[in-house]
Amino acid sequence: MVDFDNLPFGKVFTDHMLICEYKDGNWGEPEILPYGPIPMTPALHALHYGQAVFEGMKAYRKVDGTVSIFRPEANFNRLNRSAERMTIPTVPKEIFMDGLVELIKLDYDWVPFGENLSLYIRPFLYASSEFIAARPSDSYVFCILLSPSGPYYSGSVKVKIEERYVRSADGGVGFAKAAGNYGAAFYPTRLAQQEGYTQIIWTDHKNHHLIEESGTMNIAVVIDGVFRTPALSERILAGITRDSILTLLNDQNFPIKEGPITVDELVTAAREKRVSEMFGMGTAAVISPISHLGFRDEVIEIPTPDNGLSALVKKSLTDIRLGKVEDTFGWMYDIEKPVQHPTYS
Amino acid sequence: MVDFDNLPFGKVFTDHMLICEYKDGNWGEPEILPYGPIPMTPALHALHYGQAVFEGMKAYRKVDGTVSIFRPEANFNRLNRSAERMTIPTVPKEIFMDGLVELIKLDYDWVPFGENLSLYIRPFLYASSEFIAARPSDSYVFCILLSPSGPYYSGSVKVKIEERYVRSADGGVGFAKAAGNYGAAFYPTRLAQQEGYTQIIWTDHKNHHLIEESGTMNIAVVIDGVFRTPALSERILAGITRDSILTLLNDQNFPIKEGPITVDELVTAAREKRVSEMFGMGTAAVISPISHLGFRDEVIEIPTPDNGLSALVKKSLTDIRLGKVEDTFGWMYDIEKPVQHPTYS
């Protein structure tokens, strides 16, 4: 039995998964199979050459008991942008969307009830040819897994401004959700954790002068009452949570500045207590408040107000996702209640 | 039947493979299994987060019919350096070396005869936990595959100096044989191939002023009679072929300079015909002569002499590998002839 009150993140899977194979230059018929191991060759291309990209999004159980996915088309578009950079064939929209809808209808009962719970959706693509030579794979697999999940982080995080390691560089794959970006980040993150931090704040690859991302999330900081976040670049993932938050704040006429934030500017503002809030933005964590900013030997406390901007934004997003307010931005993609599962009174 | 006269690279596998699992903080007993698919979860950590590293080395059939591996301990050491950077537990030496020897003894008959043939050995490590959250895996697999292989490239290559994309950056994982480094390089390589080139010459991440590597190989260029290759850095793979060639040339008192080569210096020297040879160095290709150097709209011809330095070096390496000359550097690791396969008269 799954304990929905204590769901870990990404460890519990639903009954089914979607699999679709690409070979001889074409995508085949998608299949829905019981979730479980499949035979794979140890010469599987992706295990050797890292041609693999993924997405992460969430389906929510609305207060009326129906199920809705948050902005799946944005994830679909980003998956294909990642795929292109990694020389993986793009997935046709109907395979992605129709497959997703059919899969969720089948596992509708798995979408958890509760404000902090959701069905995490993991579409991914990997190179599946059986050869070991450093050239693109001939065949690929598109797969969707579903995982009912609790919150990603709990509480606020301590972050360290990283000046030794980098996550991405101009001309690299930082904007793509490429598998290798994540594995490469574990070591510097572990070093930061050994110093007592939760996560790293990445800086640029040239001089470590610019703030880039926070761990696996986009970063936001409110300085002198202005919402600041680095502009998108080839080095930064185009977060859908980031985009949604910008849209919400724009709609509310909150002062916003998308553009460079230097380390010097951030540290100075934090020291002078002109930073009223700072947080990570991402699908898994949604919003992750930052309580401490580490820079070299200094640790600066950052306010984490209960009723600040991040709390407001999180509530706005939650209200839309749970259907408590009108979805004025057209973000929710409703899943028709399957006939065979009619009871949520 | 395997056609040993027309072996592709990395597509034919021998009868057996070695598998060893790491879990609960320990490496288990290595097992030798028939080569073939194994059940893997689609939530396999490595497919999502790219925690995967590999090695490549070769066993040769000597002229006396016995089998020897070229510098396996160098590959063992590098595998563990790669593993460390990717937060993968290092493999104990006895598991690596004893497993390798046992596996090759069992598949001894698969080591091909012939000057340009070898048994390509692929040790690799991948994250095997069944969860989808961006933190290091709990379990890992160490595996060795064997693949009798022909030459990697045939003939000389046309290379393009890349000024848009990068392979690695300071603080990144370029020095590691991490899976993601390879997948990320396919797209820029494909663009160069569409322009008629075979490979890319990577330049540095800051300004594209420095020559770094050639495709998946280290690069060497003979300018004004001096053998030049970039010094090792965090951005450059510590090639074992590169190291062996440097050792050979040092032994022969050939003038060597390990250090920065600027794009400007290389292009100017090539234009002025002061480049007598240029080539890639790597396990798969051994030496890959470069015949054309592309820089922006210019294509400069580079000599590929039949009896130049690269031919000399290649012959020296081949003579050592095939046991035609004494192995004065102690590079060859002999495999005892298995009792059950006694006939190579």
XYZ file of C-alpha atoms in Angstrom:
690
model
C 0.000 0.000 0.000
C 1.181 3.489 -0.858
C 1.236 5.899 2.076
C -0.058 9.089 0.462
C 0.620 11.076 3.613
C 4.347 10.397 3.400
C 5.085 10.263 -0.298
C 8.766 10.495 -1.162
C 9.688 12.323 -4.372
C 10.026 10.171 -7.485
C 10.128 6.738 -5.855
C 6.574 5.456 -6.259
C 5.309 4.714 -9.754
C 1.792 4.190 -11.014
C 0.533 1.009 -12.699
C 1.333 1.996 -16.276
C 3.896 3.649 -18.514
C 3.946 4.800 -22.106
C 6.661 3.582 -24.470
C 7.189 4.605 -28.090
C 10.147 3.553 -30.224
C 11.899 5.457 -32.979
C 13.739 3.401 -35.557
C 14.582 3.453 -39.259
C 13.798 7.156 -39.244
C 10.243 6.904 -37.881
C 8.324 6.932 -34.652
C 6.331 3.731 -34.152
C 3.006 3.180 -32.419
C 2.983 4.247 -28.748
C 2.147 1.445 -26.339
C 0.892 1.573 -22.792
C 2.452 -1.197 -20.707
C 2.391 -2.177 -17.055
C 5.126 -0.227 -15.228
C 8.155 -2.425 -14.701
C 11.582 -3.474 -15.929
C 12.163 -3.989 -19.637
C 15.063 -5.884 -21.238
C 17.833 -3.491 -22.273
C 21.227 -4.215 -23.732
C 24.220 -3.153 -21.604
C 25.504 -1.623 -24.865
C 22.496 0.737 -24.685
C 23.729 3.888 -26.371
C 22.382 6.302 -23.742
C 24.344 4.596 -20.944
C 27.596 5.249 -22.812
C 27.119 8.556 -24.610
C 24.441 10.344 -22.617
C 22.038 11.088 -25.455
C 19.101 11.489 -23.080
C 16.747 14.330 -22.192
C 13.762 14.580 -19.898
C 10.886 16.719 -18.740
C 9.087 17.174 -15.475
C 5.551 18.412 -15.018
C 2.622 17.820 -12.723
C -1.006 16.794 -12.774
C -3.165 18.077 -9.937
C -6.349 16.873 -8.295
C -8.637 19.885 -8.307
C -10.993 20.635 -5.450
C -13.894 19.325 -7.570
C -12.135 15.947 -7.797
C -11.164 16.253 -11.462
C -7.620 16.087 -12.773
C -5.696 18.712 -14.702
C -2.114 19.029 -15.985
C -0.201 22.277 -15.601
C 1.010 23.641 -18.971
C 1.922 20.319 -20.658
C 2.372 21.955 -24.041
C 5.151 24.127 -22.620
C 6.920 20.954 -21.487
C 6.297 19.317 -24.840
C 7.955 22.259 -26.612
C 10.911 22.275 -24.246
C 11.414 18.512 -24.568
C 11.824 18.944 -28.292
C 14.203 21.892 -27.892
C 16.327 19.718 -25.593
C 16.078 16.814 -28.041
C 17.272 18.942 -30.935
C 20.395 20.069 -29.065
C 21.171 16.447 -28.160
C 20.615 15.222 -31.760
C 17.573 13.205 -30.705
C 14.576 13.097 -33.085
C 11.750 15.312 -31.865
C 8.520 13.701 -30.671
C 5.339 14.421 -32.665
C 2.817 16.404 -30.640
C 0.053 13.818 -30.989
C 2.275 11.045 -29.610
C 3.186 13.216 -26.644
C -0.217 14.727 -25.852
C -2.500 11.835 -26.761
C -0.181 9.383 -24.998
C -0.064 11.559 -21.915
C -3.839 11.930 -21.737
C -4.500 8.231 -22.291
C -1.932 7.253 -19.665
C -3.315 9.627 -17.051
C -6.888 8.530 -17.729
C -5.803 4.948 -17.144
C -4.020 5.833 -13.880
C -6.526 8.559 -12.875
C -6.971 7.109 -9.389
C -3.268 7.631 -8.720
C -3.518 11.440 -8.814
C -3.362 12.298 -5.119
C -5.729 14.586 -3.227
C -4.122 17.284 -1.109
C -2.650 20.766 -1.389
C 1.006 19.704 -1.437
C 0.599 16.518 -3.439
C 0.560 15.955 -7.165
C 1.181 13.400 -9.845
C 4.684 14.062 -11.107
C 4.932 13.305 -14.826
C 8.277 12.305 -16.318
C 8.431 12.204 -20.107
C 11.916 11.307 -21.370
C 13.845 10.326 -24.443
C 16.907 8.118 -24.612
C 19.190 6.658 -27.253
C 18.541 2.930 -27.533
C 20.854 1.578 -30.235
C 23.090 -1.354 -29.372
C 26.544 -0.107 -30.312
C 29.473 1.589 -28.619
C 30.880 4.218 -30.955
C 30.766 7.977 -30.334
C 28.198 8.949 -32.943
C 24.443 9.544 -32.605
C 22.252 6.538 -31.925
C 20.060 5.149 -34.712
C 17.097 4.302 -32.472
C 15.445 6.068 -29.548
C 12.753 5.489 -26.955
C 10.180 8.000 -25.770
C 8.722 7.037 -22.411
C 6.374 8.600 -19.873
C 6.410 7.564 -16.227
C 3.984 8.790 -13.562
C 4.888 9.195 -9.917
C 2.545 10.470 -7.188
C 4.753 12.764 -5.181
C 5.034 14.844 -2.068
C 6.946 18.121 -1.786
C 10.501 18.108 -3.118
C 12.249 20.088 -0.421
C 10.665 20.857 2.858
C 11.397 24.162 4.456
C 13.886 26.786 3.382
C 17.333 26.179 1.976
C 20.877 27.414 2.558
C 22.674 28.168 -0.669
C 26.314 28.802 -1.500
C 27.582 30.998 -4.320
C 29.782 28.635 -6.327
C 33.003 30.072 -7.705
C 34.932 26.907 -8.550
C 32.586 24.609 -10.523
C 30.212 25.435 -13.368
C 26.956 23.914 -14.578
C 27.011 25.209 -18.140
C 28.780 27.457 -20.612
C 27.895 29.453 -23.708
C 27.848 27.003 -26.612
C 27.017 24.136 -24.242
C 23.812 22.336 -23.275
C 22.782 24.221 -20.119
C 19.443 25.332 -21.599
C 18.523 21.711 -22.366
C 17.170 19.227 -19.832
C 20.000 16.885 -20.807
C 20.700 14.014 -18.410
C 24.420 14.816 -18.153
C 23.792 18.316 -16.766
C 22.347 16.791 -13.611
C 24.962 14.087 -12.981
C 27.724 16.672 -13.448
C 26.176 18.890 -10.755
C 26.085 16.244 -8.013
C 29.756 16.491 -7.041
C 29.922 20.272 -6.479
C 26.548 20.045 -4.710
C 27.862 17.321 -2.415
C 30.893 19.486 -1.546
C 28.546 22.370 -0.675
C 26.424 20.010 1.426
C 29.528 18.931 3.327
C 29.921 22.608 4.259
C 26.359 22.655 5.582
C 24.559 24.093 2.548
C 21.524 22.603 0.803
C 22.291 23.773 -2.699
C 24.611 25.750 -4.934
C 24.006 29.054 -6.663
C 25.701 28.648 -10.020
C 27.627 31.515 -11.515
C 28.791 32.089 -15.080
C 31.531 30.085 -16.781
C 33.743 33.014 -17.671
C 34.433 34.840 -14.430
C 31.899 33.657 -11.839
C 30.592 37.219 -11.700
C 26.982 36.522 -12.718
C 24.232 34.709 -10.810
C 22.768 31.943 -13.005
C 20.594 29.294 -11.300
C 20.008 27.776 -7.892
C 20.700 24.037 -7.918
C 18.240 22.597 -10.419
C 15.949 25.639 -10.199
C 15.756 29.116 -11.648
C 16.568 31.801 -9.143
C 14.609 34.864 -8.075
C 15.590 37.628 -5.693
C 13.662 40.670 -4.557
C 16.111 43.581 -4.282
C 14.839 47.021 -3.289
C 11.300 45.834 -3.953
C 12.012 44.660 -7.519
C 11.623 41.030 -8.589
C 14.895 40.084 -10.261
C 15.779 36.966 -12.210
C 18.541 36.367 -14.771
C 17.371 36.621 -18.384
C 17.216 33.325 -20.254
C 20.345 32.356 -22.153
C 21.938 29.273 -23.619
C 23.279 28.563 -20.132
C 19.961 28.726 -18.278
C 17.011 26.364 -18.359
C 13.817 28.059 -19.533
C 11.801 27.099 -16.470
C 8.048 26.850 -16.886
C 7.514 27.725 -13.227
C 9.791 30.745 -13.789
C 7.746 31.788 -16.808
C 4.453 31.307 -14.940
C 5.657 33.392 -12.007
C 6.815 36.191 -14.320
C 3.411 36.104 -16.013
C 1.575 36.278 -12.670
C 3.723 39.167 -11.406
C 3.422 41.072 -14.673
C -0.326 40.648 -14.474
C -0.248 42.166 -10.993
C 2.013 45.018 -12.169
C 4.733 43.972 -9.765
C 8.071 45.614 -10.670
C 10.177 43.066 -12.546
C 13.669 43.122 -13.990
C 14.887 40.211 -16.077
C 18.598 40.606 -16.662
C 22.075 40.200 -15.223
C 22.466 40.007 -11.445
C 26.102 40.221 -10.444
C 27.447 38.347 -7.443
C 28.751 41.632 -6.117
C 25.349 43.313 -6.414
C 23.524 40.416 -4.736
C 25.988 40.038 -1.881
C 26.076 43.802 -1.253
C 22.275 44.041 -1.279
C 21.986 41.044 1.073
C 24.525 42.531 3.483
C 22.672 45.856 3.443
C 19.363 44.033 4.062
C 17.913 45.276 0.794
C 17.032 41.701 -0.171
C 13.536 41.080 1.110
C 13.246 37.556 -0.320
C 15.102 35.044 -2.426
C 13.883 31.712 -3.791
C 14.282 28.935 -6.312
C 11.564 28.272 -8.908
C 11.023 24.853 -10.469
C 8.470 22.160 -11.202
C 9.560 19.742 -8.505
C 9.845 22.252 -5.646
C 7.554 24.956 -7.138
C 9.043 27.606 -4.835
C 11.948 26.947 -2.533
C 12.634 29.838 -0.115
C 16.293 30.658 0.548
C 17.142 31.470 4.168
C 20.932 31.724 3.996
C 23.288 32.950 1.309
C 26.875 31.755 1.558
C 29.626 33.738 -0.137
C 33.187 32.619 0.547
C 33.545 32.652 4.350
C 30.442 34.720 4.929
C 26.896 33.507 5.530
C 24.191 36.132 5.142
C 20.666 35.622 6.469
C 17.848 36.263 4.024
C 14.293 36.935 5.234
C 11.705 34.197 4.594
C 8.460 36.021 5.398
C 5.329 33.902 5.833
C 3.271 36.372 3.834
C 5.855 37.713 1.401
C 5.979 37.625 -2.363
C 6.947 33.956 -2.642
C 4.059 32.894 -0.406
C 1.683 35.036 -2.459
C 2.931 33.645 -5.747
C 2.815 30.081 -4.459
C -0.759 30.587 -3.289
C -1.756 32.051 -6.673
C -0.248 29.062 -8.482
C -1.837 26.584 -6.082
C -5.244 28.238 -6.395
C -5.089 27.975 -10.189
C -3.852 24.392 -10.076
C -6.474 23.228 -7.629
C -9.242 25.073 -9.498
C -9.992 27.417 -6.593
C -9.794 30.466 -8.873
C -10.405 31.003 -12.536
C -7.597 29.853 -14.828
C -7.337 33.172 -16.664
C -4.040 32.256 -18.369
C -5.347 29.000 -19.842
C -2.668 26.969 -18.065
C -4.653 23.955 -16.931
C -5.132 21.075 -19.319
C -8.140 19.140 -18.081
C -8.246 15.379 -18.273
C -11.669 13.912 -18.935
C -12.865 11.725 -16.093
C -12.643 8.138 -17.308
C -15.993 6.356 -17.404
C -14.694 3.317 -15.572
C -13.658 5.346 -12.498
C -16.753 7.410 -11.775
C -16.684 7.955 -8.014
C -15.140 10.963 -6.348
C -18.037 12.468 -4.475
C 29.377 -15.696 -38.442
C 31.460 -12.632 -37.732
C 33.320 -11.274 -40.760
C 36.684 -10.347 -39.214
C 37.825 -8.740 -42.459
C 35.060 -6.151 -42.295
C 34.556 -5.492 -38.616
C 32.561 -2.363 -37.833
C 33.541 -0.427 -34.702
C 31.669 -1.325 -31.522
C 28.810 -3.331 -33.025
C 29.913 -6.933 -32.515
C 30.129 -8.248 -28.970
C 31.823 -11.344 -27.607
C 30.053 -14.188 -25.796
C 30.425 -12.813 -22.279
C 30.273 -9.686 -20.156
C 31.227 -8.824 -16.599
C 28.683 -7.283 -14.241
C 29.241 -6.101 -10.685
C 26.684 -4.274 -8.561
C 27.218 -1.622 -5.917
C 24.531 -1.294 -3.294
C 24.144 -0.441 0.381
C 27.590 1.136 0.259
C 29.469 -1.916 -1.033
C 30.557 -3.573 -4.223
C 29.164 -7.087 -4.581
C 30.679 -10.155 -6.218
C 31.477 -9.669 -9.915
C 29.681 -12.085 -12.213
C 30.464 -13.167 -15.740
C 27.279 -13.627 -17.753
C 26.460 -14.414 -21.371
C 26.361 -11.121 -23.304
C 22.779 -10.031 -23.811
C 19.926 -7.834 -22.605
C 19.228 -7.531 -18.900
C 16.016 -6.270 -17.275
C 16.302 -2.586 -16.398
C 13.737 -0.231 -14.962
C 12.766 2.724 -17.175
C 13.296 4.784 -14.008
C 16.980 3.770 -14.232
C 18.798 6.704 -12.678
C 21.497 6.953 -15.381
C 18.905 7.415 -18.142
C 17.522 10.464 -16.359
C 20.510 12.117 -14.667
C 23.496 10.958 -16.690
C 25.580 9.582 -13.840
C 27.593 7.363 -16.164
C 31.262 7.129 -17.123
C 33.202 4.790 -19.361
C 36.612 3.719 -20.551
C 37.992 2.407 -23.811
C 41.088 0.292 -24.235
C 42.323 -2.499 -26.445
C 43.672 -6.040 -26.286
C 45.928 -7.122 -29.132
C 46.824 -10.453 -30.646
C 50.615 -10.515 -30.724
C 52.562 -12.058 -33.564
C 53.291 -15.098 -31.344
C 49.537 -15.673 -31.023
C 49.271 -14.569 -27.391
C 47.032 -11.766 -26.133
C 48.029 -8.589 -24.344
C 46.177 -5.477 -23.137
C 47.633 -2.011 -23.688
C 48.060 -0.099 -20.383
C 44.882 -1.291 -18.612
C 45.988 0.185 -15.294
C 46.043 3.656 -16.849
C 42.422 3.143 -17.907
C 41.550 1.814 -14.469
C 42.955 4.949 -12.842
C 41.170 7.237 -15.267
C 37.837 5.423 -14.811
C 38.033 6.151 -11.104
C 38.973 9.802 -11.661
C 35.916 10.123 -13.919
C 33.772 8.293 -11.358
C 34.825 10.625 -8.571
C 33.825 13.727 -10.541
C 30.449 12.166 -11.323
C 29.857 11.128 -7.668
C 30.033 7.438 -8.585
C 31.775 5.065 -6.145
C 35.235 4.066 -7.392
C 35.813 0.463 -8.478
C 38.326 -1.570 -6.446
C 41.397 -2.509 -8.488
C 40.957 -6.257 -7.998
C 37.391 -6.179 -9.306
C 38.522 -4.260 -12.376
C 41.759 -6.119 -13.159
C 40.810 -9.646 -12.097
C 37.434 -9.306 -13.810
C 39.048 -8.039 -16.981
C 41.600 -10.861 -17.090
C 39.032 -13.550 -16.379
C 36.666 -12.174 -19.018
C 39.351 -11.984 -21.696
C 40.607 -15.481 -20.899
C 37.085 -16.770 -21.389
C 36.665 -14.927 -24.707
C 40.323 -15.354 -25.749
C 39.366 -16.723 -29.185
C 37.571 -13.459 -29.942
C 40.772 -11.392 -29.980
C 41.294 -10.907 -33.710
C 44.515 -11.518 -35.631
C 45.687 -8.702 -37.885
C 47.630 -5.448 -37.764
C 44.597 -3.133 -37.753
C 42.301 -5.267 -35.631
C 41.952 -5.483 -31.874
C 39.568 -6.395 -29.112
C 38.033 -3.146 -27.951
C 37.342 -3.254 -24.202
C 34.571 -1.110 -22.757
C 34.481 -0.884 -18.951
C 31.703 1.421 -17.732
C 29.827 2.502 -14.662
C 26.232 3.655 -14.459
C 23.744 4.725 -11.824
C 21.135 1.992 -11.388
C 18.735 3.155 -8.684
C 15.039 3.174 -9.474
C 14.008 6.731 -8.640
C 13.581 10.023 -10.442
C 14.910 12.804 -8.246
C 17.968 14.923 -8.999
C 20.344 13.530 -6.382
C 23.042 10.860 -6.665
C 21.913 7.294 -7.198
C 22.158 4.805 -4.332
C 23.195 1.836 -6.474
C 25.539 1.450 -9.429
C 26.631 -1.161 -11.949
C 30.153 -1.785 -13.172
C 30.188 -3.642 -16.464
C 32.799 -4.705 -19.018
C 31.882 -5.422 -22.621
C 34.260 -6.741 -25.282
C 33.975 -5.915 -28.955
C 36.351 -7.145 -31.685
C 36.849 -4.090 -33.814
C 38.297 -2.767 -37.016
C 39.774 0.729 -37.471
C 37.661 3.618 -36.210
C 38.160 6.111 -39.004
C 39.686 5.168 -42.276
C 41.867 7.678 -44.020
C 42.519 11.268 -43.084
C 40.005 13.743 -41.707
C 38.877 17.284 -42.417
C 38.476 19.322 -39.244
C 36.825 22.639 -38.512
C 37.882 25.074 -35.807
C 34.720 25.514 -33.747
C 33.966 29.007 -32.497
C 30.298 28.685 -31.581
C 29.872 25.523 -29.476
C 32.001 24.215 -26.613
C 32.754 20.739 -25.292
C 33.827 21.699 -21.788
C 34.619 24.542 -19.430
C 36.803 25.141 -16.389
C 34.918 23.750 -13.405
C 33.063 21.296 -15.654
C 33.511 17.607 -16.477
C 35.586 17.783 -19.684
C 38.493 15.812 -18.177
C 36.128 12.959 -17.253
C 34.898 10.311 -19.675
C 31.356 11.213 -18.656
C 28.584 9.972 -20.959
C 27.016 13.419 -21.325
C 30.182 14.956 -22.826
C 29.741 12.770 -25.884
C 26.021 13.228 -26.470
C 26.460 17.002 -26.144
C 29.106 16.983 -28.895
C 26.974 15.253 -31.532
C 24.984 18.298 -32.593
C 27.905 20.654 -33.284
C 29.703 17.745 -34.983
C 26.701 17.100 -37.208
C 26.612 20.783 -38.209
C 30.310 20.585 -39.160
C 29.640 17.400 -41.113
C 26.892 19.173 -43.035
C 29.594 21.648 -44.105
C 31.726 18.764 -45.372
C 33.995 18.286 -42.352
C 34.653 15.021 -40.508
C 35.196 16.471 -37.055
C 35.451 19.584 -34.941
C 38.489 21.144 -33.326
C 37.216 22.364 -29.986
C 38.401 25.687 -28.642
C 38.237 27.115 -25.127
C 35.021 28.176 -23.398
C 36.079 31.737 -22.654
C 37.069 33.236 -25.987
C 37.574 30.394 -28.478
C 41.223 31.466 -28.722
C 42.847 28.204 -27.621
C 42.975 24.843 -29.402
C 41.661 22.099 -27.089
C 40.795 18.710 -28.633
C 39.859 17.218 -31.972
C 36.444 15.565 -31.841
C 36.805 12.803 -29.239
C 40.605 12.767 -29.503
C 43.545 14.740 -28.193
C 45.167 16.888 -30.818
C 48.795 17.096 -31.971
C 50.371 19.430 -34.469
C 53.952 19.645 -35.675
C 54.839 23.328 -36.093
C 58.338 24.317 -37.182
C 59.495 20.786 -36.413
C 58.193 20.808 -32.820
C 55.519 18.372 -31.615
C 52.846 20.505 -29.980
C 49.854 19.440 -27.927
C 47.762 21.392 -25.404
C 48.735 20.750 -21.786
C 46.217 18.737 -19.782
C 43.612 20.737 -17.904
C 40.206 20.246 -16.362
C 38.788 20.771 -19.850
C 40.858 18.136 -21.640
C 40.719 14.356 -21.422
C 44.011 12.845 -20.250
C 44.375 10.539 -23.246
C 46.418 7.391 -22.733
C 47.377 7.335 -26.412
C 48.452 10.975 -26.007
C 50.573 10.072 -22.993
C 52.102 7.070 -24.778
C 53.021 9.169 -27.818
C 54.598 11.851 -25.626
C 56.599 9.130 -23.859
C 57.787 7.640 -27.161
C 58.791 11.020 -28.565
C 60.560 12.037 -25.379
C 62.458 8.759 -25.475
C 63.571 9.607 -29.011
C 64.532 13.163 -27.993
C 62.010 14.635 -30.411
C 61.355 18.323 -29.631
C 58.080 18.566 -27.709
C 56.082 21.467 -26.350
C 53.055 20.793 -24.166
C 51.177 24.036 -23.669
C 48.755 26.524 -25.147
C 48.287 26.582 -28.926
C 46.276 29.600 -30.011
C 43.916 29.449 -32.961
C 45.770 32.397 -34.426
C 49.149 30.679 -34.132
C 47.881 27.427 -35.665
C 46.060 29.068 -38.552
C 49.017 31.366 -39.323
C 51.483 28.451 -39.237
C 49.199 26.336 -41.455
C 48.841 29.179 -43.972
C 52.618 29.653 -44.032
C 53.117 25.900 -44.522
C 55.020 25.602 -41.259
C 52.676 22.802 -40.140
C 54.258 19.570 -41.344
C 51.611 17.300 -39.777
C 48.534 17.368 -37.621
C 46.606 14.480 -36.113
C 44.173 13.239 -33.507
C 45.316 10.760 -30.826
C 42.921 8.352 -29.134
C 42.289 4.728 -28.247
C 39.655 4.064 -30.877
C 41.444 5.678 -33.832
C 44.996 5.492 -32.382
C 46.211 8.187 -34.819
C 43.897 10.049 -37.147
C 45.779 12.214 -39.672
C 44.246 15.623 -40.438
C 44.336 16.653 -44.093
C 42.284 19.847 -44.022
C 41.909 22.567 -41.421
C 38.818 24.735 -41.701
C 38.793 28.184 -40.132
C 35.774 30.380 -40.835
C 35.513 30.530 -44.655
C 39.018 29.239 -45.245
C 40.141 25.638 -45.732
C 43.876 25.043 -45.395
C 45.515 21.847 -46.629
C 47.760 20.070 -44.158
C 50.395 17.561 -45.312
C 49.746 13.882 -44.517
C 53.123 12.343 -45.340
C 53.308 8.547 -45.641
C 56.552 8.419 -43.681
C 56.137 11.394 -41.368
C 56.041 11.570 -37.597
C 52.535 10.184 -37.199
C 53.351 7.146 -39.342
C 56.529 6.586 -37.329
C 54.713 6.881 -34.011
C 51.915 4.625 -35.164
C 54.424 1.996 -36.280
C 56.268 2.207 -32.935
C 52.997 1.713 -31.047
C 51.889 -1.128 -33.331
C 55.274 -2.873 -33.008
C 55.039 -2.754 -29.217
C 51.404 -3.884 -29.223
C 52.002 -6.795 -31.561
C 55.175 -7.834 -29.718
C 57.443 -7.165 -32.690
C 59.830 -5.109 -30.538
C 60.685 -5.148 -26.868
C 58.131 -3.470 -24.585
C 60.667 -1.209 -22.879
C 57.990 0.947 -21.207
C 56.181 -1.982 -19.588
C 52.916 -1.095 -21.342
C 51.675 -4.537 -22.327
C 49.673 -6.551 -19.825
C 49.909 -10.169 -20.934
C 46.945 -12.483 -20.589
C 47.811 -16.062 -19.802
C 46.704 -18.435 -22.537
C 43.708 -20.338 -21.166
C 44.263 -24.086 -20.911
C 40.976 -24.896 -22.597
C 41.864 -22.980 -25.783
C 45.346 -24.279 -26.528
C 45.642 -24.084 -30.304
C 47.117 -21.122 -32.122
C 49.962 -22.689 -34.044
